[in-house]
């Protein structure tokens, strides 16, 4: 790629980032202001008035209490409001209906998986594999999702993985599958037996902001078969595997203003991921490469192509700051970025000139 084309590509990317979210089909959801939760003997139902949604306030209790409140919402959906404190979850909290919102109390609400539950914590989307329908319009905000991994025996729901039924679903803190137009805001995913947040089975227009993920057994955030989604202000740190794993048809997404720190392997692990924009990332102290770009195994038809990386600060990786591992991974752009103190150099390519570079500072 000629260097003269790089500014044009970067400029187009900037225009995309500055566009209203409505361009991507993402629309804000207006909710009423926070209220002070008071202890009550049971859920408090607020009937819709003047077009407002049905709201149910659930006092401190268990995941079963939340599930019953969801079932009590009308066909048109509604809002579940949780108190500050810990709700113990013994079975997956499944949001497989459209237009449901669950919100906590100023990020002091904890959903914690019970000891030996051996199941996912929160699932947005259908539970069957393969999914037969889409779920849309779900909102999750102001929650801490605690997978309590030290007391769980298995990575997958109920036992060994991929043996049929629910065992296809990993025991993540948050799983989003076969879903569209989903919002996750001000949520923390921690201590899951598998991943922090995982998107799979065909997701589109997922909007995640102000999300933290740490101390998970595998990745902080993983995405498969995900497109046209927007992720901003993520803090993914201290996970045993990668901060971000984009490892199967992760296409046409934007990740911005994100910190990827002190993860066990890569800051970003990418295969079979195309036409994404990564901008304003801090990638530091990761156990392998800062960013690893490759095809899937030996399949040259599954490259990473057309991705733009701009305004990165990549430092103190044990491996290379950025590694392009396969010659099939072409037409990627790196611009306006700095690399410092990486164990195997700033940028490493399996063959020369696979990565178009402009204004890159390699220390």
PDB file of C-alpha atoms in Angstrom, residues 183-187 206-212 229-236 253-259 277-281:
ATOM      1  CA  UNK A 183     -25.926  -2.119  25.292  1.00  0.00           C
ATOM      2  CA  UNK A 184     -23.504  -2.872  28.134  1.00  0.00           C
ATOM      3  CA  UNK A 185     -22.561   0.181  30.207  1.00  0.00           C
ATOM      4  CA  UNK A 186     -20.513   0.581  33.395  1.00  0.00           C
ATOM      5  CA  UNK A 187     -20.197  -3.158  33.975  1.00  0.00           C
ATOM      6  CA  UNK A 206     -23.310  -4.393  20.253  1.00  0.00           C
ATOM      7  CA  UNK A 207     -22.391  -1.207  22.145  1.00  0.00           C
ATOM      8  CA  UNK A 208     -20.080  -1.621  25.153  1.00  0.00           C
ATOM      9  CA  UNK A 209     -18.756   1.341  27.137  1.00  0.00           C
ATOM     10  CA  UNK A 210     -16.938   1.813  30.449  1.00  0.00           C
ATOM     11  CA  UNK A 211     -16.362  -1.918  30.817  1.00  0.00           C
ATOM     12  CA  UNK A 212     -13.729  -3.484  33.105  1.00  0.00           C
ATOM     13  CA  UNK A 229     -20.171  -3.114  16.929  1.00  0.00           C
ATOM     14  CA  UNK A 230     -18.624  -0.366  19.037  1.00  0.00           C
ATOM     15  CA  UNK A 231     -16.460  -0.788  22.141  1.00  0.00           C
ATOM     16  CA  UNK A 232     -15.038   2.168  24.020  1.00  0.00           C
ATOM     17  CA  UNK A 233     -13.378   2.918  27.358  1.00  0.00           C
ATOM     18  CA  UNK A 234     -12.527  -0.692  28.179  1.00  0.00           C
ATOM     19  CA  UNK A 235     -10.043  -1.598  30.924  1.00  0.00           C
ATOM     20  CA  UNK A 236      -8.921  -5.198  30.448  1.00  0.00           C
ATOM     21  CA  UNK A 253     -15.954  -3.109  14.491  1.00  0.00           C
ATOM     22  CA  UNK A 254     -14.457  -0.157  16.381  1.00  0.00           C
ATOM     23  CA  UNK A 255     -12.453  -0.403  19.614  1.00  0.00           C
ATOM     24  CA  UNK A 256     -11.321   2.906  21.078  1.00  0.00           C
ATOM     25  CA  UNK A 257      -9.845   4.511  24.209  1.00  0.00           C
ATOM     26  CA  UNK A 258      -8.985   1.179  25.789  1.00  0.00           C
ATOM     27  CA  UNK A 259      -6.311  -0.035  28.226  1.00  0.00           C
ATOM     28  CA  UNK A 277     -10.537   0.103  13.609  1.00  0.00           C
ATOM     29  CA  UNK A 278      -8.443   0.129  16.799  1.00  0.00           C
ATOM     30  CA  UNK A 279      -7.590   3.610  18.035  1.00  0.00           C
ATOM     31  CA  UNK A 280      -6.262   5.268  21.175  1.00  0.00           C
ATOM     32  CA  UNK A 281      -5.142   2.082  22.902  1.00  0.00           C
TER      33      UNK A 281
END
